[in-house]
mmCIF file of C-alpha atoms and ligand atoms in Angstrom:
data_model
loop_
_atom_site.group_PDB
_atom_site.id
_atom_site.type_symbol
_atom_site.label_atom_id
_atom_site.label_comp_id
_atom_site.label_asym_id
_atom_site.label_seq_id
_atom_site.Cartn_x
_atom_site.Cartn_y
_atom_site.Cartn_z
ATOM 1 C CA UNK A 4 73.543 77.085 267.273
ATOM 2 C CA UNK A 5 70.551 74.828 266.882
ATOM 3 C CA UNK A 6 71.924 71.896 264.956
ATOM 4 C CA UNK A 7 68.474 71.198 263.451
ATOM 5 C CA UNK A 8 68.323 74.557 261.642
ATOM 6 C CA UNK A 9 69.662 73.087 258.396
ATOM 7 C CA UNK A 10 67.270 70.134 258.625
ATOM 8 C CA UNK A 11 64.299 72.491 258.991
ATOM 9 C CA UNK A 12 65.457 74.932 256.323
ATOM 10 C CA UNK A 13 65.543 72.151 253.726
ATOM 11 C CA UNK A 14 61.955 71.025 254.306
ATOM 12 C CA UNK A 15 58.443 72.423 253.947
ATOM 13 C CA UNK A 16 56.493 70.748 256.755
ATOM 14 C CA UNK A 17 53.183 71.708 255.183
ATOM 15 C CA UNK A 18 54.088 69.283 252.360
ATOM 16 C CA UNK A 19 56.101 66.485 253.893
ATOM 17 C CA UNK A 20 55.032 64.239 256.747
ATOM 18 C CA UNK A 21 58.581 64.059 258.062
ATOM 19 C CA UNK A 22 58.755 65.326 261.666
ATOM 20 C CA UNK A 23 59.679 68.963 262.269
ATOM 21 C CA UNK A 24 61.210 67.669 265.471
ATOM 22 C CA UNK A 25 61.408 69.064 268.957
ATOM 23 C CA UNK A 26 64.556 70.923 270.012
ATOM 24 C CA UNK A 27 67.677 68.801 270.611
ATOM 25 C CA UNK A 28 67.295 66.979 273.883
ATOM 26 C CA UNK A 29 69.743 66.616 276.652
ATOM 27 C CA UNK A 30 71.698 63.408 276.048
ATOM 28 C CA UNK A 31 70.226 60.453 277.883
ATOM 29 C CA UNK A 32 72.180 58.016 279.943
ATOM 30 C CA UNK A 33 70.379 54.986 278.558
ATOM 31 C CA UNK A 34 71.866 53.360 275.482
ATOM 32 C CA UNK A 35 71.267 55.746 272.584
ATOM 33 C CA UNK A 36 69.315 54.737 269.493
ATOM 34 C CA UNK A 37 70.512 54.171 265.973
ATOM 35 C CA UNK A 38 68.421 53.955 262.837
ATOM 36 C CA UNK A 39 69.107 52.953 259.258
ATOM 37 C CA UNK A 40 66.612 54.093 256.640
ATOM 38 C CA UNK A 41 66.560 52.889 253.065
ATOM 39 C CA UNK A 42 65.691 55.865 250.926
ATOM 40 C CA UNK A 43 64.566 55.559 247.315
ATOM 41 C CA UNK A 44 65.052 59.147 246.179
ATOM 42 C CA UNK A 45 66.907 60.470 243.135
ATOM 43 C CA UNK A 46 69.083 57.417 243.788
ATOM 44 C CA UNK A 47 68.691 54.574 246.252
ATOM 45 C CA UNK A 48 70.834 54.945 249.351
ATOM 46 C CA UNK A 49 70.909 54.145 253.032
ATOM 47 C CA UNK A 50 70.713 56.838 255.713
ATOM 48 C CA UNK A 51 72.703 55.873 258.770
ATOM 49 C CA UNK A 52 71.864 57.784 261.960
ATOM 50 C CA UNK A 53 73.321 57.692 265.466
ATOM 51 C CA UNK A 54 71.785 59.478 268.432
ATOM 52 C CA UNK A 55 74.422 61.857 269.754
ATOM 53 C CA UNK A 56 74.131 65.188 271.553
ATOM 54 C CA UNK A 57 70.315 64.977 271.555
ATOM 55 C CA UNK A 58 69.942 64.663 267.767
ATOM 56 C CA UNK A 59 70.502 62.013 265.113
ATOM 57 C CA UNK A 60 73.913 62.496 263.523
ATOM 58 C CA UNK A 61 73.373 61.406 259.935
ATOM 59 C CA UNK A 62 75.290 59.976 257.003
ATOM 60 C CA UNK A 63 74.137 58.972 253.512
ATOM 61 C CA UNK A 64 75.688 55.632 252.577
ATOM 62 C CA UNK A 65 75.206 55.123 248.826
ATOM 63 C CA UNK A 66 76.433 51.527 248.647
ATOM 64 C CA UNK A 67 74.894 50.080 251.775
ATOM 65 C CA UNK A 68 76.187 49.070 255.192
ATOM 66 C CA UNK A 69 79.328 46.882 255.083
ATOM 67 C CA UNK A 70 78.961 43.501 256.790
ATOM 68 C CA UNK A 71 82.269 41.762 256.019
ATOM 69 C CA UNK A 72 85.111 42.490 258.401
ATOM 70 C CA UNK A 73 87.460 45.036 256.812
ATOM 71 C CA UNK A 74 84.956 46.286 254.218
ATOM 72 C CA UNK A 75 84.564 50.043 254.031
ATOM 73 C CA UNK A 76 81.925 52.216 252.404
ATOM 74 C CA UNK A 77 81.690 55.908 251.715
ATOM 75 C CA UNK A 78 79.400 57.678 254.216
ATOM 76 C CA UNK A 79 78.637 61.308 253.411
ATOM 77 C CA UNK A 80 77.813 63.387 256.467
ATOM 78 C CA UNK A 81 74.508 65.232 256.103
ATOM 79 C CA UNK A 82 72.507 67.529 258.354
ATOM 80 C CA UNK A 83 71.507 66.464 261.881
ATOM 81 C CA UNK A 84 67.993 65.041 262.097
ATOM 82 C CA UNK A 85 65.593 65.226 265.080
ATOM 83 C CA UNK A 86 65.268 62.133 267.266
ATOM 84 C CA UNK A 87 61.669 61.689 266.027
ATOM 85 C CA UNK A 88 63.059 60.916 262.582
ATOM 86 C CA UNK A 89 64.065 57.543 263.987
ATOM 87 C CA UNK A 90 60.406 56.491 263.696
ATOM 88 C CA UNK A 91 59.767 57.911 260.234
ATOM 89 C CA UNK A 92 58.749 55.634 257.420
ATOM 90 C CA UNK A 93 56.697 56.795 254.470
ATOM 91 C CA UNK A 94 56.729 58.959 251.403
ATOM 92 C CA UNK A 95 58.219 62.365 250.832
ATOM 93 C CA UNK A 96 56.344 64.200 248.064
ATOM 94 C CA UNK A 97 58.027 64.400 244.683
ATOM 95 C CA UNK A 98 59.657 67.784 244.222
ATOM 96 C CA UNK A 99 60.341 68.128 247.961
ATOM 97 C CA UNK A 100 63.800 67.737 249.475
ATOM 98 C CA UNK A 101 64.556 64.007 249.504
ATOM 99 C CA UNK A 102 61.359 63.239 247.574
ATOM 100 C CA UNK A 103 60.736 59.498 247.359
ATOM 101 C CA UNK A 104 60.112 56.618 249.731
ATOM 102 C CA UNK A 105 61.723 55.990 253.120
ATOM 103 C CA UNK A 106 61.808 52.538 254.677
ATOM 104 C CA UNK A 107 62.851 52.059 258.287
ATOM 105 C CA UNK A 108 65.339 49.346 257.442
ATOM 106 C CA UNK A 109 66.832 48.718 260.881
ATOM 107 C CA UNK A 110 66.897 50.255 264.296
ATOM 108 C CA UNK A 111 67.885 49.545 267.855
ATOM 109 C CA UNK A 112 70.283 50.709 270.529
ATOM 110 C CA UNK A 113 73.984 51.152 270.198
ATOM 111 C CA UNK A 114 76.911 51.268 272.573
ATOM 112 C CA UNK A 115 79.905 53.457 272.280
ATOM 113 C CA UNK A 116 82.916 52.505 274.403
ATOM 114 C CA UNK A 117 84.427 56.006 274.218
ATOM 115 C CA UNK A 118 83.523 57.911 277.419
ATOM 116 C CA UNK A 119 83.205 61.169 275.408
ATOM 117 C CA UNK A 120 81.322 60.254 272.211
ATOM 118 C CA UNK A 121 80.594 63.853 271.145
ATOM 119 C CA UNK A 122 84.299 64.633 271.292
ATOM 120 C CA UNK A 123 85.141 61.477 269.356
ATOM 121 C CA UNK A 124 82.624 62.530 266.696
ATOM 122 C CA UNK A 125 84.207 65.986 266.430
ATOM 123 C CA UNK A 126 87.653 64.413 266.112
ATOM 124 C CA UNK A 127 86.336 62.218 263.344
ATOM 125 C CA UNK A 128 86.678 58.681 264.699
ATOM 126 C CA UNK A 129 83.813 56.798 266.271
ATOM 127 C CA UNK A 130 83.731 53.085 267.132
ATOM 128 C CA UNK A 131 80.456 51.524 268.249
ATOM 129 C CA UNK A 132 78.442 48.348 268.635
ATOM 130 C CA UNK A 133 74.992 48.120 267.056
ATOM 131 C CA UNK A 134 72.197 46.086 268.627
ATOM 132 C CA UNK A 135 69.631 46.189 265.844
ATOM 133 C CA UNK A 136 67.002 43.832 264.542
ATOM 134 C CA UNK A 137 69.138 43.054 261.486
ATOM 135 C CA UNK A 138 72.610 44.323 262.244
ATOM 136 C CA UNK A 139 74.561 43.447 265.363
ATOM 137 C CA UNK A 140 78.257 43.968 265.840
ATOM 138 C CA UNK A 141 81.115 46.427 265.587
ATOM 139 C CA UNK A 142 81.608 49.289 263.134
ATOM 140 C CA UNK A 143 83.846 52.353 262.990
ATOM 141 C CA UNK A 144 83.239 55.687 261.295
ATOM 142 C CA UNK A 145 86.326 57.660 260.247
ATOM 143 C CA UNK A 146 86.243 61.127 258.716
ATOM 144 C CA UNK A 147 88.444 61.521 255.656
ATOM 145 C CA UNK A 148 90.032 64.619 254.171
ATOM 146 C CA UNK A 149 87.787 64.566 251.109
ATOM 147 C CA UNK A 150 84.301 65.962 250.723
ATOM 148 C CA UNK A 151 83.332 69.581 251.185
ATOM 149 C CA UNK A 152 82.702 71.456 254.420
ATOM 150 C CA UNK A 153 78.936 70.961 254.254
ATOM 151 C CA UNK A 154 79.193 67.277 253.373
ATOM 152 C CA UNK A 155 82.357 65.769 254.848
ATOM 153 C CA UNK A 156 83.190 62.303 253.565
ATOM 154 C CA UNK A 157 83.557 59.545 256.143
ATOM 155 C CA UNK A 158 84.257 55.839 255.795
ATOM 156 C CA UNK A 159 81.945 53.354 257.483
ATOM 157 C CA UNK A 160 84.138 50.346 258.256
ATOM 158 C CA UNK A 161 83.053 46.898 259.413
ATOM 159 C CA UNK A 162 85.410 45.946 262.210
ATOM 160 C CA UNK A 163 85.952 42.928 264.506
ATOM 161 C CA UNK A 164 83.742 40.314 262.831
ATOM 162 C CA UNK A 165 81.913 39.462 259.595
ATOM 163 C CA UNK A 166 78.172 39.045 259.701
ATOM 164 C CA UNK A 167 76.237 36.258 258.000
ATOM 165 C CA UNK A 168 74.357 37.493 254.922
ATOM 166 C CA UNK A 169 70.763 38.557 255.515
ATOM 167 C CA UNK A 170 68.102 36.628 253.650
ATOM 168 C CA UNK A 171 66.660 38.425 250.625
ATOM 169 C CA UNK A 172 63.346 38.660 252.460
ATOM 170 C CA UNK A 173 64.803 40.199 255.625
ATOM 171 C CA UNK A 174 66.938 42.571 253.561
ATOM 172 C CA UNK A 175 63.922 43.771 251.606
ATOM 173 C CA UNK A 176 61.552 44.403 254.523
ATOM 174 C CA UNK A 177 61.095 47.196 257.026
ATOM 175 C CA UNK A 178 62.156 46.592 260.624
ATOM 176 C CA UNK A 179 59.109 48.651 261.641
ATOM 177 C CA UNK A 180 56.214 47.573 259.421
ATOM 178 C CA UNK A 181 57.569 44.541 257.568
ATOM 179 C CA UNK A 182 56.749 46.308 254.288
ATOM 180 C CA UNK A 183 58.926 46.460 251.195
ATOM 181 C CA UNK A 184 59.767 49.804 249.598
ATOM 182 C CA UNK A 185 57.197 49.129 246.889
ATOM 183 C CA UNK A 186 54.502 48.445 249.498
ATOM 184 C CA UNK A 187 55.345 51.640 251.376
ATOM 185 C CA UNK A 188 55.337 53.688 248.173
ATOM 186 C CA UNK A 189 51.868 52.389 247.301
ATOM 187 C CA UNK A 190 50.447 54.149 250.354
ATOM 188 C CA UNK A 191 51.863 57.468 249.289
ATOM 189 C CA UNK A 192 50.018 60.715 249.188
ATOM 190 C CA UNK A 193 50.531 62.373 245.877
ATOM 191 C CA UNK A 194 51.567 65.974 245.826
ATOM 192 C CA UNK A 195 51.335 67.426 242.366
ATOM 193 C CA UNK A 196 54.145 69.601 241.167
ATOM 194 C CA UNK A 197 54.268 71.649 238.003
ATOM 195 C CA UNK A 198 57.814 70.376 237.558
ATOM 196 C CA UNK A 199 58.736 66.714 237.307
ATOM 197 C CA UNK A 200 60.847 65.436 240.188
ATOM 198 C CA UNK A 201 64.580 65.061 239.662
ATOM 199 C CA UNK A 202 64.356 61.288 239.313
ATOM 200 C CA UNK A 203 61.588 61.606 236.722
ATOM 201 C CA UNK A 204 63.719 63.978 234.681
ATOM 202 C CA UNK A 205 66.712 61.662 235.121
ATOM 203 C CA UNK A 206 64.796 58.580 234.004
ATOM 204 C CA UNK A 207 63.313 60.416 231.036
ATOM 205 C CA UNK A 208 66.662 61.771 229.885
ATOM 206 C CA UNK A 209 68.175 58.295 230.066
ATOM 207 C CA UNK A 210 65.324 57.078 227.893
ATOM 208 C CA UNK A 211 64.661 54.190 230.258
ATOM 209 C CA UNK A 212 61.684 55.344 232.299
ATOM 210 C CA UNK A 213 60.129 52.098 233.496
ATOM 211 C CA UNK A 214 56.704 53.713 233.669
ATOM 212 C CA UNK A 215 55.655 53.654 237.280
ATOM 213 C CA UNK A 216 57.164 54.656 240.555
ATOM 214 C CA UNK A 217 56.789 51.103 241.798
ATOM 215 C CA UNK A 218 58.624 49.719 238.773
ATOM 216 C CA UNK A 219 61.416 52.161 239.347
ATOM 217 C CA UNK A 220 61.788 51.146 242.991
ATOM 218 C CA UNK A 221 61.775 47.475 242.034
ATOM 219 C CA UNK A 222 64.439 48.157 239.418
ATOM 220 C CA UNK A 223 66.526 49.998 242.007
ATOM 221 C CA UNK A 224 66.060 47.186 244.517
ATOM 222 C CA UNK A 225 67.093 44.596 241.923
ATOM 223 C CA UNK A 226 70.196 46.575 241.064
ATOM 224 C CA UNK A 227 71.171 46.630 244.724
ATOM 225 C CA UNK A 228 70.909 42.881 245.179
ATOM 226 C CA UNK A 229 74.410 41.469 245.575
ATOM 227 C CA UNK A 230 75.733 39.249 242.809
ATOM 228 C CA UNK A 231 75.166 35.577 243.633
HETATM 229 MN MN1 LIG B 9 68.358 60.155 252.396
#
């Protein structure tokens, strides 16, 4: 089965500028790529992706990537993405799947000591070393028994060492363009829908709509900032 079928079924490529993606490629011998995208959609989350089996295996990490040794965060497995997605930064039209703004938060190569990474992934335990622009070091992904079949719940665990905190500026900016989420969202193409997007409905029903998309992203970013 083409593991990108779900990815394609969820998206209308005449509306979104996300890549349709070429077929899964034969795994390369060179160090595979990883990418972390910050995604301001119905809620702000991080998308963590590891190149494996010719695609990007993907997890949504609602609370961000752990950086202190022993910290663990929920990572919900989502559909495989094409390798080209590792270069995607931009806006997904409101009303489309994942509508909102995507920032390429970090990327680089990663190493996996296991000689059979695809098998380790299927068994549900994957240890690796990231060599990114922002994140470098050891992490482990472990599948848990919770979550449903389509969205298995994993834990992303920081192992081996703690990392120094990133500066607010580095944390806020793209590893690709240097732009903040607000700056990326400003360049968006607007696709008009007859229905408001989910986040617009959500904000309206909470009675706290901050007015503009930019304001909402800034509010989300502020909420994510760790307590001093
Ligand atoms: Mn996402």
